[in-house]
Amino acid sequence: MTVRPEDVKLPLGRSFLYGLQHVLTMYGGIITVPLIVGQAAGLEPSKLAVLIASTLFVGGAATVLQSWGVPFIGSQLPLVQGVSFTGVATMLATLDGGGGLPAVFGSIIVAGLVGLVAATFFAKIIHFFPPVVTGVVITTIGLTLMPVAAGWAMGGNAKADDYGSTANIGLAFITFVIVIALSKVGVEAISRLSILIAIFIGTIVAGVLGMTDFSGVGEGAAVAGPGIFAFGAPTFKISAIISMVIVVLVTMTEATAGILAVGTVVRTKVDSKRIADGLRADMLSTTVAPVLNSFPQTAFAQNVGLVAITGVKSRFVVSAAGIIMLVLGLLPVLGQVVAAIPAPVLGGAGIVLFGTVAAAGIQTLAKVDYEGKGNMNLVIVGSSLGFGMIPIAAPTLYASLPAWFTTVFSSGISSAAVMAVVLNLLFNHLRASTPERQSACATGSAWPAG
């Protein structure tokens, strides 16, 4: 029997090394949401630490569930799970409304249950995600993450005095060069660990230059569990629940695209059953997360780039990453060490990782037929990519529009996904109104031969 690429098992030591590489890649992203929400809730440092540790613990458990899988739950793909950024604005609005963290957690529990019921329906729309759609979404994922890499390269904290300094950008560039150089090495083990090694070397360089701060390592309890409802029993506000349901539906759209994206990178079959299993894992994790003081869970897109650039497709490597996150959630001192890695180092590695995601999307788009009779695929791709780039180019464009609209379309990924699905449905499924001749947009964009 043929073994699926994602089912290949590597030696335990290598699995955890590759898994650590995944954790370092997404660590900055996974702790950002609890930092933002915790600070907005006015939490003191000790409580904020509980929120971050809980987020790591829940993300680790969700990652193991998604990648390892149990019957009907988990896509069994190399997908690292973490807190979704999509719900940040909604959670902040709930806090501003006086509901506090209990109201935030209550809305997530209800929305997660709604998503769990809706997972089977979402899985049935896979035929609306042909290469012309998935290629757009994967490309947009990579491009949308580029501002994240740039922010890290500049220092990570826009309010810091050295944000955007020559030193920060120089450190990011050094890390970038190290990743490229190690990727060129003929030794497979070194090439596949290029991100991890580059982050390690970059941190040493930062230490020599006086750009690291490990003074906070060792403060607080050595071992700390997440606790159950550490911030009080959940409360249920209708307005917060409705808003969070919309967030969860958007998250499910992005998760579906993420599952298809990693399936493309791994080159394995992804059908409606697998998507349903993956979405159930997402939604079950989201429902349970508030019990352990965390937020909505979804696949982290940046880790798709790591799978692509290293060629390590084993889901068990990602399960190892989940175990590492569980340990980080229980041992704050280890999390403090990881958190001390300078943001510019992560930025230098992120440029390669996120660019690789975009390149994988371009590879998919290269398979699309753009010249068939009555073919409007070029219009679909061009319009959807343009729509997806709007939140990056002009983040405040939708600021005056209704909240439900901004929740959906403030994300470049969901914007591109919605537009690509709608246009593909309009031009490639509802053929009655599609002209036999291409539009001027399609024909006029072709470069002349020679």
JSON list of C-alpha atoms in Angstrom, two decimals, residues 197-393:
[
{"chain": "A", "resi": 197, "resn": "ILE", "atom": "CA", "xyz": [19.82, 27.11, 12.55]},
{"chain": "A", "resi": 198, "resn": "ALA", "atom": "CA", "xyz": [19.45, 30.61, 11.09]},
{"chain": "A", "resi": 199, "resn": "ILE", "atom": "CA", "xyz": [17.31, 31.71, 14.06]},
{"chain": "A", "resi": 200, "resn": "PHE", "atom": "CA", "xyz": [19.90, 30.28, 16.46]},
{"chain": "A", "resi": 201, "resn": "ILE", "atom": "CA", "xyz": [22.84, 31.99, 14.70]},
{"chain": "A", "resi": 202, "resn": "GLY", "atom": "CA", "xyz": [20.86, 35.22, 14.30]},
{"chain": "A", "resi": 203, "resn": "THR", "atom": "CA", "xyz": [20.14, 35.26, 18.04]},
{"chain": "A", "resi": 204, "resn": "ILE", "atom": "CA", "xyz": [23.85, 34.76, 18.81]},
{"chain": "A", "resi": 205, "resn": "VAL", "atom": "CA", "xyz": [24.72, 37.66, 16.49]},
{"chain": "A", "resi": 206, "resn": "ALA", "atom": "CA", "xyz": [22.08, 39.77, 18.23]},
{"chain": "A", "resi": 207, "resn": "GLY", "atom": "CA", "xyz": [23.60, 38.85, 21.59]},
{"chain": "A", "resi": 208, "resn": "VAL", "atom": "CA", "xyz": [27.07, 39.91, 20.47]},
{"chain": "A", "resi": 209, "resn": "LEU", "atom": "CA", "xyz": [25.60, 43.23, 19.28]},
{"chain": "A", "resi": 210, "resn": "GLY", "atom": "CA", "xyz": [23.71, 43.74, 22.54]},
{"chain": "A", "resi": 211, "resn": "MET", "atom": "CA", "xyz": [20.30, 43.34, 20.91]},
{"chain": "A", "resi": 212, "resn": "THR", "atom": "CA", "xyz": [18.92, 40.56, 23.12]},
{"chain": "A", "resi": 213, "resn": "ASP", "atom": "CA", "xyz": [17.35, 40.68, 26.56]},
{"chain": "A", "resi": 214, "resn": "PHE", "atom": "CA", "xyz": [17.10, 37.45, 28.55]},
{"chain": "A", "resi": 215, "resn": "SER", "atom": "CA", "xyz": [16.74, 39.26, 31.88]},
{"chain": "A", "resi": 216, "resn": "GLY", "atom": "CA", "xyz": [13.11, 38.15, 32.24]},
{"chain": "A", "resi": 217, "resn": "VAL", "atom": "CA", "xyz": [13.96, 34.47, 31.96]},
{"chain": "A", "resi": 218, "resn": "GLY", "atom": "CA", "xyz": [13.37, 32.61, 35.22]},
{"chain": "A", "resi": 219, "resn": "GLU", "atom": "CA", "xyz": [10.89, 35.06, 36.73]},
{"chain": "A", "resi": 220, "resn": "GLY", "atom": "CA", "xyz": [7.64, 33.65, 38.09]},
{"chain": "A", "resi": 221, "resn": "ALA", "atom": "CA", "xyz": [6.59, 30.04, 38.74]},
{"chain": "A", "resi": 222, "resn": "ALA", "atom": "CA", "xyz": [8.66, 27.25, 37.19]},
{"chain": "A", "resi": 223, "resn": "VAL", "atom": "CA", "xyz": [5.59, 25.13, 36.43]},
{"chain": "A", "resi": 224, "resn": "ALA", "atom": "CA", "xyz": [2.08, 26.50, 35.87]},
{"chain": "A", "resi": 225, "resn": "GLY", "atom": "CA", "xyz": [-1.03, 24.86, 34.42]},
{"chain": "A", "resi": 226, "resn": "PRO", "atom": "CA", "xyz": [-3.58, 26.84, 32.40]},
{"chain": "A", "resi": 227, "resn": "GLY", "atom": "CA", "xyz": [-6.41, 26.44, 34.95]},
{"chain": "A", "resi": 228, "resn": "ILE", "atom": "CA", "xyz": [-10.14, 26.28, 34.18]},
{"chain": "A", "resi": 229, "resn": "PHE", "atom": "CA", "xyz": [-12.00, 29.58, 33.73]},
{"chain": "A", "resi": 230, "resn": "ALA", "atom": "CA", "xyz": [-9.14, 31.41, 35.46]},
{"chain": "A", "resi": 231, "resn": "PHE", "atom": "CA", "xyz": [-10.80, 34.76, 34.62]},
{"chain": "A", "resi": 232, "resn": "GLY", "atom": "CA", "xyz": [-14.29, 33.85, 35.81]},
{"chain": "A", "resi": 233, "resn": "ALA", "atom": "CA", "xyz": [-17.26, 31.90, 34.53]},
{"chain": "A", "resi": 234, "resn": "PRO", "atom": "CA", "xyz": [-18.32, 32.82, 30.96]},
{"chain": "A", "resi": 235, "resn": "THR", "atom": "CA", "xyz": [-21.21, 35.18, 30.34]},
{"chain": "A", "resi": 236, "resn": "PHE", "atom": "CA", "xyz": [-23.33, 35.25, 27.21]},
{"chain": "A", "resi": 237, "resn": "LYS", "atom": "CA", "xyz": [-24.15, 38.53, 25.46]},
{"chain": "A", "resi": 238, "resn": "ILE", "atom": "CA", "xyz": [-26.26, 38.23, 22.30]},
{"chain": "A", "resi": 239, "resn": "SER", "atom": "CA", "xyz": [-24.43, 41.01, 20.43]},
{"chain": "A", "resi": 240, "resn": "ALA", "atom": "CA", "xyz": [-21.03, 39.50, 21.21]},
{"chain": "A", "resi": 241, "resn": "ILE", "atom": "CA", "xyz": [-22.23, 36.02, 20.19]},
{"chain": "A", "resi": 242, "resn": "ILE", "atom": "CA", "xyz": [-23.59, 37.21, 16.83]},
{"chain": "A", "resi": 243, "resn": "SER", "atom": "CA", "xyz": [-20.35, 39.02, 16.05]},
{"chain": "A", "resi": 244, "resn": "MET", "atom": "CA", "xyz": [-18.25, 36.01, 17.05]},
{"chain": "A", "resi": 245, "resn": "VAL", "atom": "CA", "xyz": [-20.37, 33.64, 14.90]},
{"chain": "A", "resi": 246, "resn": "ILE", "atom": "CA", "xyz": [-19.51, 35.82, 11.89]},
{"chain": "A", "resi": 247, "resn": "VAL", "atom": "CA", "xyz": [-15.83, 35.65, 12.91]},
{"chain": "A", "resi": 248, "resn": "VAL", "atom": "CA", "xyz": [-15.98, 31.85, 13.15]},
{"chain": "A", "resi": 249, "resn": "LEU", "atom": "CA", "xyz": [-17.59, 31.55, 9.70]},
{"chain": "A", "resi": 250, "resn": "VAL", "atom": "CA", "xyz": [-14.81, 33.70, 8.25]},
{"chain": "A", "resi": 251, "resn": "THR", "atom": "CA", "xyz": [-12.24, 31.59, 10.11]},
{"chain": "A", "resi": 252, "resn": "MET", "atom": "CA", "xyz": [-13.78, 28.44, 8.62]},
{"chain": "A", "resi": 253, "resn": "THR", "atom": "CA", "xyz": [-13.44, 29.91, 5.13]},
{"chain": "A", "resi": 254, "resn": "GLU", "atom": "CA", "xyz": [-9.77, 30.64, 5.79]},
{"chain": "A", "resi": 255, "resn": "ALA", "atom": "CA", "xyz": [-9.27, 27.22, 7.38]},
{"chain": "A", "resi": 256, "resn": "THR", "atom": "CA", "xyz": [-10.75, 25.49, 4.33]},
{"chain": "A", "resi": 257, "resn": "ALA", "atom": "CA", "xyz": [-8.35, 27.42, 2.13]},
{"chain": "A", "resi": 258, "resn": "GLY", "atom": "CA", "xyz": [-5.47, 26.55, 4.49]},
{"chain": "A", "resi": 259, "resn": "ILE", "atom": "CA", "xyz": [-6.26, 22.83, 4.36]},
{"chain": "A", "resi": 260, "resn": "LEU", "atom": "CA", "xyz": [-6.37, 22.96, 0.57]},
{"chain": "A", "resi": 261, "resn": "ALA", "atom": "CA", "xyz": [-3.13, 24.95, 0.53]},
{"chain": "A", "resi": 262, "resn": "VAL", "atom": "CA", "xyz": [-1.17, 22.49, 2.65]},
{"chain": "A", "resi": 263, "resn": "GLY", "atom": "CA", "xyz": [-2.67, 19.64, 0.63]},
{"chain": "A", "resi": 264, "resn": "THR", "atom": "CA", "xyz": [-1.24, 21.27, -2.49]},
{"chain": "A", "resi": 265, "resn": "VAL", "atom": "CA", "xyz": [2.18, 21.73, -0.89]},
{"chain": "A", "resi": 266, "resn": "VAL", "atom": "CA", "xyz": [2.28, 18.16, 0.44]},
{"chain": "A", "resi": 267, "resn": "ARG", "atom": "CA", "xyz": [0.80, 16.85, -2.84]},
{"chain": "A", "resi": 268, "resn": "THR", "atom": "CA", "xyz": [-1.76, 14.69, -1.18]},
{"chain": "A", "resi": 269, "resn": "LYS", "atom": "CA", "xyz": [-5.46, 14.16, -1.76]},
{"chain": "A", "resi": 270, "resn": "VAL", "atom": "CA", "xyz": [-7.81, 16.50, 0.08]},
{"chain": "A", "resi": 271, "resn": "ASP", "atom": "CA", "xyz": [-11.49, 15.64, -0.26]},
{"chain": "A", "resi": 272, "resn": "SER", "atom": "CA", "xyz": [-14.64, 16.92, 1.43]},
{"chain": "A", "resi": 273, "resn": "LYS", "atom": "CA", "xyz": [-14.37, 14.35, 4.24]},
{"chain": "A", "resi": 274, "resn": "ARG", "atom": "CA", "xyz": [-10.87, 15.48, 5.09]},
{"chain": "A", "resi": 275, "resn": "ILE", "atom": "CA", "xyz": [-11.90, 19.12, 5.08]},
{"chain": "A", "resi": 276, "resn": "ALA", "atom": "CA", "xyz": [-14.86, 18.32, 7.36]},
{"chain": "A", "resi": 277, "resn": "ASP", "atom": "CA", "xyz": [-12.57, 16.44, 9.77]},
{"chain": "A", "resi": 278, "resn": "GLY", "atom": "CA", "xyz": [-10.14, 19.38, 9.77]},
{"chain": "A", "resi": 279, "resn": "LEU", "atom": "CA", "xyz": [-12.88, 21.94, 10.41]},
{"chain": "A", "resi": 280, "resn": "ARG", "atom": "CA", "xyz": [-14.30, 19.84, 13.23]},
{"chain": "A", "resi": 281, "resn": "ALA", "atom": "CA", "xyz": [-10.87, 19.84, 14.87]},
{"chain": "A", "resi": 282, "resn": "ASP", "atom": "CA", "xyz": [-10.72, 23.63, 14.49]},
{"chain": "A", "resi": 283, "resn": "MET", "atom": "CA", "xyz": [-14.19, 24.15, 15.92]},
{"chain": "A", "resi": 284, "resn": "LEU", "atom": "CA", "xyz": [-13.84, 21.65, 18.76]},
{"chain": "A", "resi": 285, "resn": "SER", "atom": "CA", "xyz": [-10.58, 23.35, 19.77]},
{"chain": "A", "resi": 286, "resn": "THR", "atom": "CA", "xyz": [-12.28, 26.74, 19.51]},
{"chain": "A", "resi": 287, "resn": "THR", "atom": "CA", "xyz": [-15.17, 25.59, 21.71]},
{"chain": "A", "resi": 288, "resn": "VAL", "atom": "CA", "xyz": [-12.90, 24.15, 24.41]},
{"chain": "A", "resi": 289, "resn": "ALA", "atom": "CA", "xyz": [-10.30, 26.96, 24.26]},
{"chain": "A", "resi": 290, "resn": "PRO", "atom": "CA", "xyz": [-12.22, 29.44, 26.49]},
{"chain": "A", "resi": 291, "resn": "VAL", "atom": "CA", "xyz": [-12.55, 26.80, 29.21]},
{"chain": "A", "resi": 292, "resn": "LEU", "atom": "CA", "xyz": [-8.73, 26.89, 29.38]},
{"chain": "A", "resi": 293, "resn": "ASN", "atom": "CA", "xyz": [-8.54, 30.69, 28.94]},
{"chain": "A", "resi": 294, "resn": "SER", "atom": "CA", "xyz": [-7.76, 30.88, 25.22]},
{"chain": "A", "resi": 295, "resn": "PHE", "atom": "CA", "xyz": [-9.31, 32.07, 21.97]},
{"chain": "A", "resi": 296, "resn": "PRO", "atom": "CA", "xyz": [-10.52, 30.77, 18.54]},
{"chain": "A", "resi": 297, "resn": "GLN", "atom": "CA", "xyz": [-8.12, 28.29, 16.96]},
{"chain": "A", "resi": 298, "resn": "THR", "atom": "CA", "xyz": [-7.14, 27.93, 13.31]},
{"chain": "A", "resi": 299, "resn": "ALA", "atom": "CA", "xyz": [-4.25, 26.77, 11.13]},
{"chain": "A", "resi": 300, "resn": "PHE", "atom": "CA", "xyz": [-1.24, 29.12, 11.00]},
{"chain": "A", "resi": 301, "resn": "ALA", "atom": "CA", "xyz": [-0.54, 30.00, 7.38]},
{"chain": "A", "resi": 302, "resn": "GLN", "atom": "CA", "xyz": [3.14, 30.82, 7.92]},
{"chain": "A", "resi": 303, "resn": "ASN", "atom": "CA", "xyz": [3.87, 27.20, 8.77]},
{"chain": "A", "resi": 304, "resn": "VAL", "atom": "CA", "xyz": [2.67, 26.11, 5.32]},
{"chain": "A", "resi": 305, "resn": "GLY", "atom": "CA", "xyz": [5.70, 27.98, 3.98]},
{"chain": "A", "resi": 306, "resn": "LEU", "atom": "CA", "xyz": [7.97, 26.01, 6.31]},
{"chain": "A", "resi": 307, "resn": "VAL", "atom": "CA", "xyz": [6.58, 22.73, 4.94]},
{"chain": "A", "resi": 308, "resn": "ALA", "atom": "CA", "xyz": [7.19, 24.00, 1.40]},
{"chain": "A", "resi": 309, "resn": "ILE", "atom": "CA", "xyz": [10.74, 25.27, 1.93]},
{"chain": "A", "resi": 310, "resn": "THR", "atom": "CA", "xyz": [12.00, 22.28, 3.98]},
{"chain": "A", "resi": 311, "resn": "GLY", "atom": "CA", "xyz": [10.14, 19.54, 2.14]},
{"chain": "A", "resi": 312, "resn": "VAL", "atom": "CA", "xyz": [9.36, 17.90, 5.50]},
{"chain": "A", "resi": 313, "resn": "LYS", "atom": "CA", "xyz": [5.75, 16.86, 4.99]},
{"chain": "A", "resi": 314, "resn": "SER", "atom": "CA", "xyz": [5.26, 14.50, 7.93]},
{"chain": "A", "resi": 315, "resn": "ARG", "atom": "CA", "xyz": [2.25, 15.31, 10.10]},
{"chain": "A", "resi": 316, "resn": "PHE", "atom": "CA", "xyz": [4.03, 13.67, 13.02]},
{"chain": "A", "resi": 317, "resn": "VAL", "atom": "CA", "xyz": [6.63, 16.45, 12.94]},
{"chain": "A", "resi": 318, "resn": "VAL", "atom": "CA", "xyz": [3.79, 18.90, 13.49]},
{"chain": "A", "resi": 319, "resn": "SER", "atom": "CA", "xyz": [2.45, 16.69, 16.27]},
{"chain": "A", "resi": 320, "resn": "ALA", "atom": "CA", "xyz": [5.90, 17.01, 17.87]},
{"chain": "A", "resi": 321, "resn": "ALA", "atom": "CA", "xyz": [5.55, 20.80, 17.53]},
{"chain": "A", "resi": 322, "resn": "GLY", "atom": "CA", "xyz": [2.22, 20.54, 19.34]},
{"chain": "A", "resi": 323, "resn": "ILE", "atom": "CA", "xyz": [3.85, 18.62, 22.20]},
{"chain": "A", "resi": 324, "resn": "ILE", "atom": "CA", "xyz": [6.55, 21.31, 22.45]},
{"chain": "A", "resi": 325, "resn": "MET", "atom": "CA", "xyz": [3.83, 23.98, 22.68]},
{"chain": "A", "resi": 326, "resn": "LEU", "atom": "CA", "xyz": [2.08, 21.98, 25.41]},
{"chain": "A", "resi": 327, "resn": "VAL", "atom": "CA", "xyz": [5.34, 21.90, 27.40]},
{"chain": "A", "resi": 328, "resn": "LEU", "atom": "CA", "xyz": [5.91, 25.63, 26.82]},
{"chain": "A", "resi": 329, "resn": "GLY", "atom": "CA", "xyz": [2.41, 26.23, 28.18]},
{"chain": "A", "resi": 330, "resn": "LEU", "atom": "CA", "xyz": [3.25, 24.30, 31.35]},
{"chain": "A", "resi": 331, "resn": "LEU", "atom": "CA", "xyz": [6.83, 25.57, 31.78]},
{"chain": "A", "resi": 332, "resn": "PRO", "atom": "CA", "xyz": [6.79, 29.38, 31.54]},
{"chain": "A", "resi": 333, "resn": "VAL", "atom": "CA", "xyz": [10.60, 29.57, 31.73]},
{"chain": "A", "resi": 334, "resn": "LEU", "atom": "CA", "xyz": [10.94, 27.81, 28.37]},
{"chain": "A", "resi": 335, "resn": "GLY", "atom": "CA", "xyz": [8.40, 30.15, 26.85]},
{"chain": "A", "resi": 336, "resn": "GLN", "atom": "CA", "xyz": [10.39, 33.10, 28.21]},
{"chain": "A", "resi": 337, "resn": "VAL", "atom": "CA", "xyz": [13.53, 31.84, 26.46]},
{"chain": "A", "resi": 338, "resn": "VAL", "atom": "CA", "xyz": [11.71, 31.53, 23.13]},
{"chain": "A", "resi": 339, "resn": "ALA", "atom": "CA", "xyz": [10.06, 34.92, 23.60]},
{"chain": "A", "resi": 340, "resn": "ALA", "atom": "CA", "xyz": [13.51, 36.52, 24.04]},
{"chain": "A", "resi": 341, "resn": "ILE", "atom": "CA", "xyz": [14.48, 35.73, 20.45]},
{"chain": "A", "resi": 342, "resn": "PRO", "atom": "CA", "xyz": [14.75, 39.15, 18.74]},
{"chain": "A", "resi": 343, "resn": "ALA", "atom": "CA", "xyz": [11.90, 39.98, 16.35]},
{"chain": "A", "resi": 344, "resn": "PRO", "atom": "CA", "xyz": [14.28, 40.99, 13.50]},
{"chain": "A", "resi": 345, "resn": "VAL", "atom": "CA", "xyz": [15.68, 37.46, 13.51]},
{"chain": "A", "resi": 346, "resn": "LEU", "atom": "CA", "xyz": [12.19, 36.07, 13.00]},
{"chain": "A", "resi": 347, "resn": "GLY", "atom": "CA", "xyz": [11.57, 38.72, 10.34]},
{"chain": "A", "resi": 348, "resn": "GLY", "atom": "CA", "xyz": [14.56, 37.64, 8.28]},
{"chain": "A", "resi": 349, "resn": "ALA", "atom": "CA", "xyz": [13.38, 34.03, 8.33]},
{"chain": "A", "resi": 350, "resn": "GLY", "atom": "CA", "xyz": [9.77, 35.09, 7.74]},
{"chain": "A", "resi": 351, "resn": "ILE", "atom": "CA", "xyz": [10.59, 36.79, 4.44]},
{"chain": "A", "resi": 352, "resn": "VAL", "atom": "CA", "xyz": [11.74, 33.45, 3.02]},
{"chain": "A", "resi": 353, "resn": "LEU", "atom": "CA", "xyz": [8.89, 31.47, 4.57]},
{"chain": "A", "resi": 354, "resn": "PHE", "atom": "CA", "xyz": [6.05, 33.73, 3.53]},
{"chain": "A", "resi": 355, "resn": "GLY", "atom": "CA", "xyz": [7.51, 34.29, 0.08]},
{"chain": "A", "resi": 356, "resn": "THR", "atom": "CA", "xyz": [7.61, 30.52, -0.35]},
{"chain": "A", "resi": 357, "resn": "VAL", "atom": "CA", "xyz": [3.87, 30.33, 0.39]},
{"chain": "A", "resi": 358, "resn": "ALA", "atom": "CA", "xyz": [3.19, 32.92, -2.32]},
{"chain": "A", "resi": 359, "resn": "ALA", "atom": "CA", "xyz": [5.43, 30.99, -4.72]},
{"chain": "A", "resi": 360, "resn": "ALA", "atom": "CA", "xyz": [3.43, 27.80, -4.05]},
{"chain": "A", "resi": 361, "resn": "GLY", "atom": "CA", "xyz": [0.29, 29.73, -4.99]},
{"chain": "A", "resi": 362, "resn": "ILE", "atom": "CA", "xyz": [1.90, 30.95, -8.21]},
{"chain": "A", "resi": 363, "resn": "GLN", "atom": "CA", "xyz": [2.80, 27.35, -9.04]},
{"chain": "A", "resi": 364, "resn": "THR", "atom": "CA", "xyz": [-0.86, 26.42, -8.66]},
{"chain": "A", "resi": 365, "resn": "LEU", "atom": "CA", "xyz": [-1.98, 29.36, -10.80]},
{"chain": "A", "resi": 366, "resn": "ALA", "atom": "CA", "xyz": [0.42, 28.21, -13.51]},
{"chain": "A", "resi": 367, "resn": "LYS", "atom": "CA", "xyz": [-1.76, 25.12, -13.96]},
{"chain": "A", "resi": 368, "resn": "VAL", "atom": "CA", "xyz": [-4.86, 27.20, -14.76]},
{"chain": "A", "resi": 369, "resn": "ASP", "atom": "CA", "xyz": [-6.13, 27.43, -18.35]},
{"chain": "A", "resi": 370, "resn": "TYR", "atom": "CA", "xyz": [-6.30, 31.10, -19.33]},
{"chain": "A", "resi": 371, "resn": "GLU", "atom": "CA", "xyz": [-6.95, 30.81, -23.07]},
{"chain": "A", "resi": 372, "resn": "GLY", "atom": "CA", "xyz": [-9.90, 28.44, -23.53]},
{"chain": "A", "resi": 373, "resn": "LYS", "atom": "CA", "xyz": [-13.08, 29.49, -25.36]},
{"chain": "A", "resi": 374, "resn": "GLY", "atom": "CA", "xyz": [-15.17, 31.78, -23.20]},
{"chain": "A", "resi": 375, "resn": "ASN", "atom": "CA", "xyz": [-12.47, 31.56, -20.55]},
{"chain": "A", "resi": 376, "resn": "MET", "atom": "CA", "xyz": [-12.56, 34.26, -17.87]},
{"chain": "A", "resi": 377, "resn": "ASN", "atom": "CA", "xyz": [-9.97, 32.78, -15.53]},
{"chain": "A", "resi": 378, "resn": "LEU", "atom": "CA", "xyz": [-7.57, 35.69, -15.98]},
{"chain": "A", "resi": 379, "resn": "VAL", "atom": "CA", "xyz": [-10.29, 38.08, -14.86]},
{"chain": "A", "resi": 380, "resn": "ILE", "atom": "CA", "xyz": [-11.05, 35.84, -11.87]},
{"chain": "A", "resi": 381, "resn": "VAL", "atom": "CA", "xyz": [-7.41, 35.70, -10.81]},
{"chain": "A", "resi": 382, "resn": "GLY", "atom": "CA", "xyz": [-6.69, 39.39, -11.42]},
{"chain": "A", "resi": 383, "resn": "SER", "atom": "CA", "xyz": [-9.81, 40.66, -9.67]},
{"chain": "A", "resi": 384, "resn": "SER", "atom": "CA", "xyz": [-9.51, 38.31, -6.70]},
{"chain": "A", "resi": 385, "resn": "LEU", "atom": "CA", "xyz": [-5.82, 39.07, -6.12]},
{"chain": "A", "resi": 386, "resn": "GLY", "atom": "CA", "xyz": [-6.53, 42.79, -6.38]},
{"chain": "A", "resi": 387, "resn": "PHE", "atom": "CA", "xyz": [-9.40, 42.51, -3.92]},
{"chain": "A", "resi": 388, "resn": "GLY", "atom": "CA", "xyz": [-7.23, 40.50, -1.54]},
{"chain": "A", "resi": 389, "resn": "MET", "atom": "CA", "xyz": [-4.47, 43.12, -1.61]},
{"chain": "A", "resi": 390, "resn": "ILE", "atom": "CA", "xyz": [-6.77, 46.00, -0.64]},
{"chain": "A", "resi": 391, "resn": "PRO", "atom": "CA", "xyz": [-6.58, 45.36, 3.15]},
{"chain": "A", "resi": 392, "resn": "ILE", "atom": "CA", "xyz": [-2.78, 45.39, 2.84]},
{"chain": "A", "resi": 393, "resn": "ALA", "atom": "CA", "xyz": [-2.49, 48.47, 0.61]}
]
